[in-house]
N, CA, C and O atoms as a DFTB+ gen file, in Angstrom:
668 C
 N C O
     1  1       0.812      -1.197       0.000
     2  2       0.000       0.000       0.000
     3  2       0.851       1.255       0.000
     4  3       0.392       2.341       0.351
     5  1       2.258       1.059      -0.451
     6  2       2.941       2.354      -0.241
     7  2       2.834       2.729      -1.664
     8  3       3.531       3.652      -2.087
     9  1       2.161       2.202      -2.308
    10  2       2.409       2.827      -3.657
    11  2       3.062       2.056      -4.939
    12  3       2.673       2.208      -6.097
    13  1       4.038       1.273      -4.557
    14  2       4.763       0.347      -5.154
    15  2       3.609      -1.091      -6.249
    16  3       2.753      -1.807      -5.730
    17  1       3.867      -1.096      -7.240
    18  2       3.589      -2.125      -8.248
    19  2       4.097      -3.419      -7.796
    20  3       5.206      -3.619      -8.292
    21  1       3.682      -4.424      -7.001
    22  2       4.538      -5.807      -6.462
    23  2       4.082      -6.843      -7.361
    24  3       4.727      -7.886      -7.261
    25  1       2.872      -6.844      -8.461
    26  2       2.496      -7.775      -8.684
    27  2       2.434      -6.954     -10.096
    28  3       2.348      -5.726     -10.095
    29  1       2.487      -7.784     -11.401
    30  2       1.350      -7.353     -12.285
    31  2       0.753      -8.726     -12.869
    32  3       1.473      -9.669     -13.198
    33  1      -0.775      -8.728     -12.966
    34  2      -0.958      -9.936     -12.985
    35  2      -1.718     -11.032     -11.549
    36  3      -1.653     -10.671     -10.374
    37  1      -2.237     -12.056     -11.894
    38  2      -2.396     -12.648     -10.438
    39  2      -3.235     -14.096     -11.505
    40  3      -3.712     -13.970     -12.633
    41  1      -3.169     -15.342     -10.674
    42  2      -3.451     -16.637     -11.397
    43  2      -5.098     -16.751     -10.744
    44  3      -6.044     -17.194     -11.395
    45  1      -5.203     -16.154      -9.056
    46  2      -6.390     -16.745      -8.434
    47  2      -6.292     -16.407      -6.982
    48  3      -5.256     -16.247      -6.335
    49  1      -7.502     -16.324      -6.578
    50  2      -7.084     -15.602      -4.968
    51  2      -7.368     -17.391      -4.412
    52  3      -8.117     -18.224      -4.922
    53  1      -6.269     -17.556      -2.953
    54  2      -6.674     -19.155      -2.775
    55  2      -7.603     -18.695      -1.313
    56  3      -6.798     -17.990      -0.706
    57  1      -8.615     -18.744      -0.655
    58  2      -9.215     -18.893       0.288
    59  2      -8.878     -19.946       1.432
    60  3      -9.536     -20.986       1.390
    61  1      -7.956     -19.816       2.430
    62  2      -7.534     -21.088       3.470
    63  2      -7.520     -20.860       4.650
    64  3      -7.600     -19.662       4.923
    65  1      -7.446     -21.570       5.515
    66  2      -7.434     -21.313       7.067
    67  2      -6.819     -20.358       7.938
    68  3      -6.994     -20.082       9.125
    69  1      -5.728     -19.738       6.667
    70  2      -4.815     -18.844       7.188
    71  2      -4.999     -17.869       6.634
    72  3      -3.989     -17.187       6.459
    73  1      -6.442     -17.266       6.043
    74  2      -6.930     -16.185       5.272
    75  2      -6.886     -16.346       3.825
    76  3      -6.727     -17.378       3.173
    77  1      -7.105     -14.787       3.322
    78  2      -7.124     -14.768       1.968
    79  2      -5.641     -14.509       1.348
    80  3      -4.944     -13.663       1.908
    81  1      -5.166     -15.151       0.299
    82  2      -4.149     -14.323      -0.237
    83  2      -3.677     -14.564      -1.917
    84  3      -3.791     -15.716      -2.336
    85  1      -3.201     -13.591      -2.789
    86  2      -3.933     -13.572      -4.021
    87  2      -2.521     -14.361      -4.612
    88  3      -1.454     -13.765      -4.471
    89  1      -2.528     -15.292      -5.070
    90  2      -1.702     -16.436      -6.012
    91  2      -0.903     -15.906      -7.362
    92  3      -1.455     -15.501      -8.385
    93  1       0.349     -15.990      -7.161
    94  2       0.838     -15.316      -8.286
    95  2       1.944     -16.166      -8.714
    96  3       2.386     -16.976      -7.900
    97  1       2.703     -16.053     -10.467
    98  2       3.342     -16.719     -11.001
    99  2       4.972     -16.109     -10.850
   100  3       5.126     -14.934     -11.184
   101  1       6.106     -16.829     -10.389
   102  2       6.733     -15.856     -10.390
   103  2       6.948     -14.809     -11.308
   104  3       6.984     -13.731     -10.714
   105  1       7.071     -14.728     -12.266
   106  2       7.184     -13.815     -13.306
   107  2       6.302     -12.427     -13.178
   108  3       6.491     -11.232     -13.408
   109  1       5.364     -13.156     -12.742
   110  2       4.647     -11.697     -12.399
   111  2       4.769     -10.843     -10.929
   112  3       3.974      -9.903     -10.940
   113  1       5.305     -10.898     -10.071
   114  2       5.959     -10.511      -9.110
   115  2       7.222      -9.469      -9.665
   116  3       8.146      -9.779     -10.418
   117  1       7.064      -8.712      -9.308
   118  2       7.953      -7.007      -9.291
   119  2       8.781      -7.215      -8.353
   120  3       8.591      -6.602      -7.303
   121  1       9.992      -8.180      -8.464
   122  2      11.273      -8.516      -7.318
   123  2      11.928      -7.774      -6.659
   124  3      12.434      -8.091      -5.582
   125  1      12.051      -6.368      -7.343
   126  2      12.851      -5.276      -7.035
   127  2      12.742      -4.711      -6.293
   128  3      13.677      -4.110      -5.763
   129  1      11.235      -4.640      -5.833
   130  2      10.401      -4.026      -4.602
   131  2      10.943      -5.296      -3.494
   132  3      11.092      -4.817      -2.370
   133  1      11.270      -6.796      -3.554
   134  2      11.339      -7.305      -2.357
   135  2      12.546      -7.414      -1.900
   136  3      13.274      -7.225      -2.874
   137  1      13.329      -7.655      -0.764
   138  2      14.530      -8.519      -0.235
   139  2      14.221      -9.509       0.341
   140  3      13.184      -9.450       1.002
   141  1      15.067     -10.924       0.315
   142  2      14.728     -12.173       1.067
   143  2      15.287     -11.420       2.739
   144  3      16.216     -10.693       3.092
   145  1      13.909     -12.215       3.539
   146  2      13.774     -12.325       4.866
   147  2      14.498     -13.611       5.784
   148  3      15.412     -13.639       6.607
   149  1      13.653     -14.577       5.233
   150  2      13.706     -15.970       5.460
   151  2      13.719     -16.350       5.010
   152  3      12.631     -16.397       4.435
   153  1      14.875     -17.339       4.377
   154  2      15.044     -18.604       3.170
   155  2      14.952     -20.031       3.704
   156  3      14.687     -20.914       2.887
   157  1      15.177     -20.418       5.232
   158  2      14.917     -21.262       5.750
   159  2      13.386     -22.027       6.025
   160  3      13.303     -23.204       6.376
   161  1      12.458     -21.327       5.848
   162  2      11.459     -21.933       6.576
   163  2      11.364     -23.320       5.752
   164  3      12.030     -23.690       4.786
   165  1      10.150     -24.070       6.562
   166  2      10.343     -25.365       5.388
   167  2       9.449     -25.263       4.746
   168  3       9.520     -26.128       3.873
   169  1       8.478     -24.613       4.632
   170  2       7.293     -24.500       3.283
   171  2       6.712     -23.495       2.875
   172  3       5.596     -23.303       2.392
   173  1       8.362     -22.270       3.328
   174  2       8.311     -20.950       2.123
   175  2       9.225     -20.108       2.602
   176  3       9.497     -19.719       3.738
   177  1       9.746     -19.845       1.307
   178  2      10.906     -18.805       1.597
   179  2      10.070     -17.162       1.806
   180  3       8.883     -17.087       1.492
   181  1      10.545     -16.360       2.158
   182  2       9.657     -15.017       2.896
   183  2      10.052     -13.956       2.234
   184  3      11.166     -13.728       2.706
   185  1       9.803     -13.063       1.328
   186  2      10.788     -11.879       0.751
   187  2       9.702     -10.829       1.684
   188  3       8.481     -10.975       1.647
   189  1      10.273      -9.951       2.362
   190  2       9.608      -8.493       2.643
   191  2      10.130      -7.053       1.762
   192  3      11.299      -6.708       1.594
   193  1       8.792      -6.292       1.231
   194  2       9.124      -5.467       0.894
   195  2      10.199      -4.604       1.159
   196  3      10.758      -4.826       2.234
   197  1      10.903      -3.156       0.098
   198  2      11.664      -2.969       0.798
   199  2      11.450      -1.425       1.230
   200  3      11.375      -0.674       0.258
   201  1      11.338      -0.808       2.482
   202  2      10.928       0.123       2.951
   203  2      11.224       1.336       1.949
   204  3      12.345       1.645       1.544
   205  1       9.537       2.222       1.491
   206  2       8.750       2.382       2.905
   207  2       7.624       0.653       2.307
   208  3       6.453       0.374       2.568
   209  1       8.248       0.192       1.813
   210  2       7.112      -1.105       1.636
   211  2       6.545      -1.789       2.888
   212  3       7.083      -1.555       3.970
   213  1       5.342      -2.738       2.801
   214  2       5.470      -3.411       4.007
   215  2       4.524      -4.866       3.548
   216  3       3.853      -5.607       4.267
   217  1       4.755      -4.908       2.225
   218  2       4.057      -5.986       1.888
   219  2       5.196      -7.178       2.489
   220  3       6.286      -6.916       2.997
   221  1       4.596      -8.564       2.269
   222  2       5.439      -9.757       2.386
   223  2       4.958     -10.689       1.203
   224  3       3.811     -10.364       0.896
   225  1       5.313     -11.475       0.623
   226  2       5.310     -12.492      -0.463
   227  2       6.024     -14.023       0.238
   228  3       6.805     -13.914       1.184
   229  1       5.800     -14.898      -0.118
   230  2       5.782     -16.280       0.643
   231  2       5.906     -16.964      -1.339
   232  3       5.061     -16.903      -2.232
   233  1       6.818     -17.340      -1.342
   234  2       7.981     -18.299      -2.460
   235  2       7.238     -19.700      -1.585
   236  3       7.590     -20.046      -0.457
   237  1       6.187     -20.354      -2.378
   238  2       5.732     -21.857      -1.530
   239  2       6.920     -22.634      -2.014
   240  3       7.407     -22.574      -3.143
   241  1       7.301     -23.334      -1.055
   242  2       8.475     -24.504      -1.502
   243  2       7.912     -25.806      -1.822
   244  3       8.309     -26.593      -2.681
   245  1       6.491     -25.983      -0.654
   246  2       5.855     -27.483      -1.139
   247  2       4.261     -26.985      -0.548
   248  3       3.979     -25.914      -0.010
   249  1       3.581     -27.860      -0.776
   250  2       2.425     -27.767      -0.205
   251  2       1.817     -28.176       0.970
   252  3       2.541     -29.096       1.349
   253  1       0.671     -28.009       2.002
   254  2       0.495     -28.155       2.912
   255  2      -0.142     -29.033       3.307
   256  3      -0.539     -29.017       4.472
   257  1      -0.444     -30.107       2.423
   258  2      -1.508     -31.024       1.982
   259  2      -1.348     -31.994       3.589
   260  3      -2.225     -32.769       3.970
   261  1      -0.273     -31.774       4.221
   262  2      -0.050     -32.653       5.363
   263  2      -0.215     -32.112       7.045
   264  3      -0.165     -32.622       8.164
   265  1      -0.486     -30.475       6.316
   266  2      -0.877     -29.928       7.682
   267  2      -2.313     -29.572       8.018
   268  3      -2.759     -28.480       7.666
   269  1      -3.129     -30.532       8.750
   270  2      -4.327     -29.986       8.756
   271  2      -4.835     -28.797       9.055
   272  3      -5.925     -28.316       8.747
   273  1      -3.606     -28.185       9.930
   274  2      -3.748     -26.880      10.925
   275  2      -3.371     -25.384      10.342
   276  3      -2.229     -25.839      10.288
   277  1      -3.247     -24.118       9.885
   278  2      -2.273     -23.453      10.169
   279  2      -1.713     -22.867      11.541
   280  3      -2.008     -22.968      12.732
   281  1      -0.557     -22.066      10.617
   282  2       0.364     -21.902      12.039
   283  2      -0.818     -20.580      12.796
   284  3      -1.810     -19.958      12.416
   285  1       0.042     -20.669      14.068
   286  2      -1.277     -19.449      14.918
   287  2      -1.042     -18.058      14.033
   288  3       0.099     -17.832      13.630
   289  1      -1.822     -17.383      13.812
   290  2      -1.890     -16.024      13.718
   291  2      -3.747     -15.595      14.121
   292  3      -4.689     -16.168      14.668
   293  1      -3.462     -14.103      13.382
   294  2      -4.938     -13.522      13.794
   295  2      -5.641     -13.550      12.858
   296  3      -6.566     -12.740      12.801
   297  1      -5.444     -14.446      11.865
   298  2      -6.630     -15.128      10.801
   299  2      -6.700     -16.578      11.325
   300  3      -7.799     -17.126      11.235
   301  1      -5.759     -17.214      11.815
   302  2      -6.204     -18.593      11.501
   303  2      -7.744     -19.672      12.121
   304  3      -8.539     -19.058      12.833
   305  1      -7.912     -20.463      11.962
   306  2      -8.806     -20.929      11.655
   307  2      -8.187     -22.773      11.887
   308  3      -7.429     -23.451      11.193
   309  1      -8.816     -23.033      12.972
   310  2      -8.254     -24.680      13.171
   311  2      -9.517     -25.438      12.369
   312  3     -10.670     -25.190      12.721
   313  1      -9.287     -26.230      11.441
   314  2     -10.587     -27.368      10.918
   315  2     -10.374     -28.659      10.896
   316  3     -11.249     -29.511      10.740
   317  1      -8.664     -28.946      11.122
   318  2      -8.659     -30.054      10.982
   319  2      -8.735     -30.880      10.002
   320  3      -8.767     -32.105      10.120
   321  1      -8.770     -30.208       8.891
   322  2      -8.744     -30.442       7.188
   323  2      -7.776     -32.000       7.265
   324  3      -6.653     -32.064       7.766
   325  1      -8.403     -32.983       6.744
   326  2      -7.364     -33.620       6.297
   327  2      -6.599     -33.676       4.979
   328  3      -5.819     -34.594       4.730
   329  1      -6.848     -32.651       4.129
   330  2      -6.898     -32.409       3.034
   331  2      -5.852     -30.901       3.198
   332  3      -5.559     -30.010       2.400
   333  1      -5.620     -31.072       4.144
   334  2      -4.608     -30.078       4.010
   335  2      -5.255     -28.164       4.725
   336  3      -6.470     -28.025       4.869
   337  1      -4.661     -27.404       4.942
   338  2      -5.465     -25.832       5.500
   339  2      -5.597     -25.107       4.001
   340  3      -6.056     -23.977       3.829
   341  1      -5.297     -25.639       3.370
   342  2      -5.065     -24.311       2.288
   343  2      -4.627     -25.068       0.719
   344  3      -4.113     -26.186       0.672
   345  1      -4.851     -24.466      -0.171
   346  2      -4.634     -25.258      -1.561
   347  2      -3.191     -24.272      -2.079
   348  3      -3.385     -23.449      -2.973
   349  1      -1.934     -24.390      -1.544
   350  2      -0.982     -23.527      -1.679
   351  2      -0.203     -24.641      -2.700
   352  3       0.212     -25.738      -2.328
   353  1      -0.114     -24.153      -3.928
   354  2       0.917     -24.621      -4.928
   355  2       2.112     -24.552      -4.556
   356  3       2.254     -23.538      -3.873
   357  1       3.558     -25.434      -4.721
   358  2       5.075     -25.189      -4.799
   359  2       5.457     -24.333      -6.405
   360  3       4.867     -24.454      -7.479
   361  1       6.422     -23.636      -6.126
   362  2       6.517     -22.866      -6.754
   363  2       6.049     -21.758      -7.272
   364  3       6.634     -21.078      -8.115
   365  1       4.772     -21.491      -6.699
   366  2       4.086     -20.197      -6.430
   367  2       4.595     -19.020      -5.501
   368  3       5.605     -19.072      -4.800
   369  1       3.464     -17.633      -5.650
   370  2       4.039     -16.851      -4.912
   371  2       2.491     -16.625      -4.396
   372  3       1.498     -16.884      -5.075
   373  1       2.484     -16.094      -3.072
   374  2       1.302     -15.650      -1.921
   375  2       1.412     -14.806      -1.478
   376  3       2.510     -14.710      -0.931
   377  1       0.473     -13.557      -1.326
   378  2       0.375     -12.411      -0.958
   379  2      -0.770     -12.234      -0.249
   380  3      -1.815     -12.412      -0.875
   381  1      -0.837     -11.953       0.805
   382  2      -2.156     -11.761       1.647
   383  2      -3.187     -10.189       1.314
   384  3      -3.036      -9.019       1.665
   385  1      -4.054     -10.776       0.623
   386  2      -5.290      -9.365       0.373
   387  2      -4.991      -8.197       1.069
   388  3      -5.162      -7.080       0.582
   389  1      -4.280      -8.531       2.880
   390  2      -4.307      -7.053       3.419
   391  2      -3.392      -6.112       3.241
   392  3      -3.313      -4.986       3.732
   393  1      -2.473      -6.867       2.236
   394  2      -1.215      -6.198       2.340
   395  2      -0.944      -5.463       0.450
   396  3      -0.026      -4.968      -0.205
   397  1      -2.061      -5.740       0.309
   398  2      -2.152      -4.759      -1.046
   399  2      -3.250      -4.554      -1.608
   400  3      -4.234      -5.195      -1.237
   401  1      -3.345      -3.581      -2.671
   402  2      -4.622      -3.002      -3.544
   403  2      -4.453      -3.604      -4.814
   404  3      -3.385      -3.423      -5.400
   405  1      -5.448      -4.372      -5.391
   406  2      -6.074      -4.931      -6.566
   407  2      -6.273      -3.615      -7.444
   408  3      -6.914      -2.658      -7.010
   409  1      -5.752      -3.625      -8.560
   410  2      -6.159      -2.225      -9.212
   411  2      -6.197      -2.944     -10.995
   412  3      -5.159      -3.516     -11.331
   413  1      -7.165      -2.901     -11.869
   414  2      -7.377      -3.202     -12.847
   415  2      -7.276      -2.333     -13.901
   416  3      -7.908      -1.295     -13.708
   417  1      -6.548      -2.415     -15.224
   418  2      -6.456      -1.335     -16.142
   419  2      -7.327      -0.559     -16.370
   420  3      -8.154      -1.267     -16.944
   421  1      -7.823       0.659     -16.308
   422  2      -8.730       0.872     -16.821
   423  2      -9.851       1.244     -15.828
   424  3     -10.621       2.169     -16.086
   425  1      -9.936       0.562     -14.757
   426  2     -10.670       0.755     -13.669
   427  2     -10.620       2.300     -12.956
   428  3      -9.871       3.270     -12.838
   429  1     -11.602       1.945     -12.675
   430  2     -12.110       3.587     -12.021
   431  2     -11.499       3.668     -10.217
   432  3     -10.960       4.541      -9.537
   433  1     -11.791       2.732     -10.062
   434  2     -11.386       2.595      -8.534
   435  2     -10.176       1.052      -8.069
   436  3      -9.909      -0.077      -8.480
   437  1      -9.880       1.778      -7.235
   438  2      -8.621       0.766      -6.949
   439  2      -9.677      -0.696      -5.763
   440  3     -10.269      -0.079      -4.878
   441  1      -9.885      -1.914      -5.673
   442  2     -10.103      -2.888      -4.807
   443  2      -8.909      -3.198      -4.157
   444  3      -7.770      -3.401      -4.577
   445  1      -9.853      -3.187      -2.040
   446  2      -8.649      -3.467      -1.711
   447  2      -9.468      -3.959      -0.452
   448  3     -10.606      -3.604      -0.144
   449  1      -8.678      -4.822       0.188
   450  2      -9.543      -5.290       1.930
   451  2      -8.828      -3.762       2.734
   452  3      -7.760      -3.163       2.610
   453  1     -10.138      -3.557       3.627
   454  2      -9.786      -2.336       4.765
   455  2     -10.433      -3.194       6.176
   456  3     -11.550      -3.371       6.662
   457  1      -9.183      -3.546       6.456
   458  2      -9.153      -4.200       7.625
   459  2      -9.945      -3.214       9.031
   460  3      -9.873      -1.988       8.938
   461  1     -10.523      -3.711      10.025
   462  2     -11.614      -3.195      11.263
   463  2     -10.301      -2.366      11.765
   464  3      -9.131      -2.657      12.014
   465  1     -11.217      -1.004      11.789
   466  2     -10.273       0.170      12.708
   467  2     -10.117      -0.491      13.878
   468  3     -11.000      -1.273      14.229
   469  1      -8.458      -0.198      15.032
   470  2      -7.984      -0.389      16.076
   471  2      -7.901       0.377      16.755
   472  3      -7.929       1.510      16.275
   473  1      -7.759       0.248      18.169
   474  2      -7.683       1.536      19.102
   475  2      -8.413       1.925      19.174
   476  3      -9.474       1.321      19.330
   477  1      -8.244       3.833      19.066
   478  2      -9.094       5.089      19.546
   479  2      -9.987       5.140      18.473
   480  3     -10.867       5.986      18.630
   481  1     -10.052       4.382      17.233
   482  2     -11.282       4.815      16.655
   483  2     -12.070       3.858      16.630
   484  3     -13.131       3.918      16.010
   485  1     -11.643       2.694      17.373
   486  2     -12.547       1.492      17.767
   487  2     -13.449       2.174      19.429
   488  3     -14.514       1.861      19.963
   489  1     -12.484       3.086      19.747
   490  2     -13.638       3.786      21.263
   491  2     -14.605       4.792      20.962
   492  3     -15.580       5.097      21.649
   493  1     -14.237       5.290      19.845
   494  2     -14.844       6.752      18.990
   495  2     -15.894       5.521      18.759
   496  3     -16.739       5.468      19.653
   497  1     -15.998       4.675      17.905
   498  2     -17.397       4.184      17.133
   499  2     -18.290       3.116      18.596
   500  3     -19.371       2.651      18.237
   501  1     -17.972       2.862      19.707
   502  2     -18.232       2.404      20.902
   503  2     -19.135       3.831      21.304
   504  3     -20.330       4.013      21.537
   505  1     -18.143       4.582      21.267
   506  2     -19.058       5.909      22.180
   507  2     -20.188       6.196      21.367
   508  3     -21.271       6.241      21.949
   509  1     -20.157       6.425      19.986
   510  2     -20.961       7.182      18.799
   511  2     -22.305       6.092      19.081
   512  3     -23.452       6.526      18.969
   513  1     -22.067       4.760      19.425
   514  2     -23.629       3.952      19.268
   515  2     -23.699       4.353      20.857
   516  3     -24.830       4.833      20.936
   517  1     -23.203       4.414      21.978
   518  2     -23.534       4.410      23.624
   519  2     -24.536       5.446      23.314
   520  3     -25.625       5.264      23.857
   521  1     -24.397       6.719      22.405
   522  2     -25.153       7.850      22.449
   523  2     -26.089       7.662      21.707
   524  3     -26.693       8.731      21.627
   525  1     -26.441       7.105      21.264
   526  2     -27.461       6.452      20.272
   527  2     -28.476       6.309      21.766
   528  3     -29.334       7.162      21.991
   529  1     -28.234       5.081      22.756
   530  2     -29.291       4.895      23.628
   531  2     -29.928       5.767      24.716
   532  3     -29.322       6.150      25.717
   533  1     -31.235       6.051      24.423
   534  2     -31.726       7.149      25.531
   535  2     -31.051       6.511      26.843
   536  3     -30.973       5.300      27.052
   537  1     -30.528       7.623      27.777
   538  2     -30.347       7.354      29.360
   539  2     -29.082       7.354      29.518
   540  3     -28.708       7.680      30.645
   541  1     -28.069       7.023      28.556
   542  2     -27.350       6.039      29.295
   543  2     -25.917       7.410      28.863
   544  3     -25.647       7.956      27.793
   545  1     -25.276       7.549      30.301
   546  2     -24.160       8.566      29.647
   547  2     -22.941       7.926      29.241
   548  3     -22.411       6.935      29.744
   549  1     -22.493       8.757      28.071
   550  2     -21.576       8.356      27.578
   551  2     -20.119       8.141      28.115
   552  3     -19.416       9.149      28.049
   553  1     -19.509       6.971      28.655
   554  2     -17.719       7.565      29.549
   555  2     -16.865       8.111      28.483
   556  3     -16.961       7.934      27.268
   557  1     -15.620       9.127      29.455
   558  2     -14.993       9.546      28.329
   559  2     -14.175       8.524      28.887
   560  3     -13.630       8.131      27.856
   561  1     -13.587       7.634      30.040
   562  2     -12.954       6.979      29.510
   563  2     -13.483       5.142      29.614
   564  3     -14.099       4.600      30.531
   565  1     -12.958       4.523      28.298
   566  2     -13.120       3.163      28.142
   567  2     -12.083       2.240      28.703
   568  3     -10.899       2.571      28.631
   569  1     -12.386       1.267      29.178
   570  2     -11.329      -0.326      29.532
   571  2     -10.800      -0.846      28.387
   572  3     -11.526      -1.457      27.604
   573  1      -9.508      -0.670      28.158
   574  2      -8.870      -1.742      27.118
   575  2      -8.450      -2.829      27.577
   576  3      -7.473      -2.486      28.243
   577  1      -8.580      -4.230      27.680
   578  2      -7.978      -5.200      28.009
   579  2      -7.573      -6.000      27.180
   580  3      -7.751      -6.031      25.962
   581  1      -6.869      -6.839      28.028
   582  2      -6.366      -8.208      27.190
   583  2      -6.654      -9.465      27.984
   584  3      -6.619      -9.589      29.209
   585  1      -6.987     -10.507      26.932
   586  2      -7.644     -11.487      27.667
   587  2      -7.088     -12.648      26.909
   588  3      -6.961     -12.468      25.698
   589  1      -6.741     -13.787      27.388
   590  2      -6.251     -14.789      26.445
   591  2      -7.480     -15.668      26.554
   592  3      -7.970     -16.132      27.584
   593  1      -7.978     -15.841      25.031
   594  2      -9.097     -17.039      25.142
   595  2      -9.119     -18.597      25.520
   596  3      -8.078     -18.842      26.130
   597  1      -9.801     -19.574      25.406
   598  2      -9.634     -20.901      25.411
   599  2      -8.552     -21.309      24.675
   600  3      -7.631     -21.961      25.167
   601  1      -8.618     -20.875      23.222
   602  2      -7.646     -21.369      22.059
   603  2      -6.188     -20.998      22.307
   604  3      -5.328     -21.180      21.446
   605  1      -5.904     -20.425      23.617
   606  2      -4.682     -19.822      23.798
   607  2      -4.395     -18.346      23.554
   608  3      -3.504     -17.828      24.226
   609  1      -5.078     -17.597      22.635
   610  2      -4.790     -16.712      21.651
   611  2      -4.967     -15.119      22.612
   612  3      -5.913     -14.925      23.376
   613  1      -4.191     -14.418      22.437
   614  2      -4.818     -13.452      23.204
   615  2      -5.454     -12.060      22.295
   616  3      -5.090     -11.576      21.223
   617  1      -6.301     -11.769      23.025
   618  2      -7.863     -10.168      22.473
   619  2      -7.373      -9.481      22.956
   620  3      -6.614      -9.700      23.900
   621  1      -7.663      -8.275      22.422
   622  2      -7.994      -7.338      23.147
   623  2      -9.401      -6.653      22.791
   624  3      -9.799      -6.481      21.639
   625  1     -10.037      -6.318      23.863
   626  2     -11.648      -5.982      24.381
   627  2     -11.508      -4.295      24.815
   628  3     -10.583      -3.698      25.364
   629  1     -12.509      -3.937      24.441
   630  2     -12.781      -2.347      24.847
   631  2     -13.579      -2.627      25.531
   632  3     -14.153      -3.538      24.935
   633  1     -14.221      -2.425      26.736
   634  2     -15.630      -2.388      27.385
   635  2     -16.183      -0.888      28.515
   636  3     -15.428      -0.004      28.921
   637  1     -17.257      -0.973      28.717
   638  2     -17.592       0.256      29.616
   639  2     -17.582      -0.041      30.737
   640  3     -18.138      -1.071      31.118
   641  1     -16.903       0.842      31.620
   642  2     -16.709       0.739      33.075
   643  2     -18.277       0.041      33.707
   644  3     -19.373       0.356      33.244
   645  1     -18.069      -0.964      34.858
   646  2     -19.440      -1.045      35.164
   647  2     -20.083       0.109      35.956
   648  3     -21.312       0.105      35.883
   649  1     -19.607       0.981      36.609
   650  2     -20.091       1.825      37.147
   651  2     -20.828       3.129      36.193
   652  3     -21.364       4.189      36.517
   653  1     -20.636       2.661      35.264
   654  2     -21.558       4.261      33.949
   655  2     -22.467       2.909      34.047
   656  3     -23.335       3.169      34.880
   657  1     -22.655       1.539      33.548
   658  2     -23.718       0.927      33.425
   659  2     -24.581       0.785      34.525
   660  3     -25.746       0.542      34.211
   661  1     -24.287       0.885      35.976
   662  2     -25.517       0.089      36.747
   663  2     -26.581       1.868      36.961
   664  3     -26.396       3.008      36.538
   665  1     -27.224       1.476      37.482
   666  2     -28.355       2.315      37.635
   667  2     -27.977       3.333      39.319
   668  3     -28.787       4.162      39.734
């Protein structure tokens, strides 16, 4: 999203446990924009953009057909697939939807995922509906926490003091 051309071109967006991310041939990948990160992993080498870039690209080395799981992040998604988390080709390249804009020749407008505001404008749109309900006053200040769920994973939660809620 800095502006930079990383792709021209794309084969298919693959839909998997570990989100969306749009499938590309190497050839069509704009290299110049990346540097290798990680060449070690075992089922993808990692190039990160190179600043002010902040895309990442994933070089598949093999496929995942043996991992039912993906690894933890804040997309994933446990199913237990025996068929594998994801339909990731070797020798492909993977780019995750959030980390760039889809833009078509010719097109009027650029497509792109706009990931849920964080923070203070996640308390701004909390306060904006609190005032919505007759009665109830609005706090200026909110609880940010963190909470680790069942799955291990840890949230973070905005909530209203209980003392603006009880009566």
């Amino acid at each position: 999203r800095a502006g930079n051309v990383v792709a021209v071109g794309y084969v298919r967006v693959v839909y998997g446990d570990h989100g969306a991310y749009v499938e590309c041939r190497l050839d069509q990948v704009r290299w110049e924009h990346f540097e290798p990160r990680n060449l070690t992993a075992e089922y993808y080498d990692l190039y990160r953009a190179i600043p002010p870039g902040r895309a990442q690209v994933y070089l598949q080395k093999q496929g995942v057909q043996n991992r039912p799981n993906p690894p933890q992040g804040r997309d994933s998604k446990k199913h237990n697939r025996t068929e594998g988390y994801a339909d990731y080709q070797p020798g492909l390249v993977y780019i995750s939807v959030k980390q760039v804009t889809v833009r078509r020749e010719g097109a009027a407008t650029a497509r792109t995922y706009n990931a849920p505001a964080k923070g203070k404008p996640h308390c701004d749109v909390l306060r904006a509906a609190l005032r919505k309900i007759p009665g109830v006053t609005v706090p200026e200040a909110l609880i940010r926490e963190t909470r680790v769920l069942k799955d291990g994973k840890h949230r973070r939660f905005t909530r209203v003091p209980a003392e603006v809620l009880s009566p």
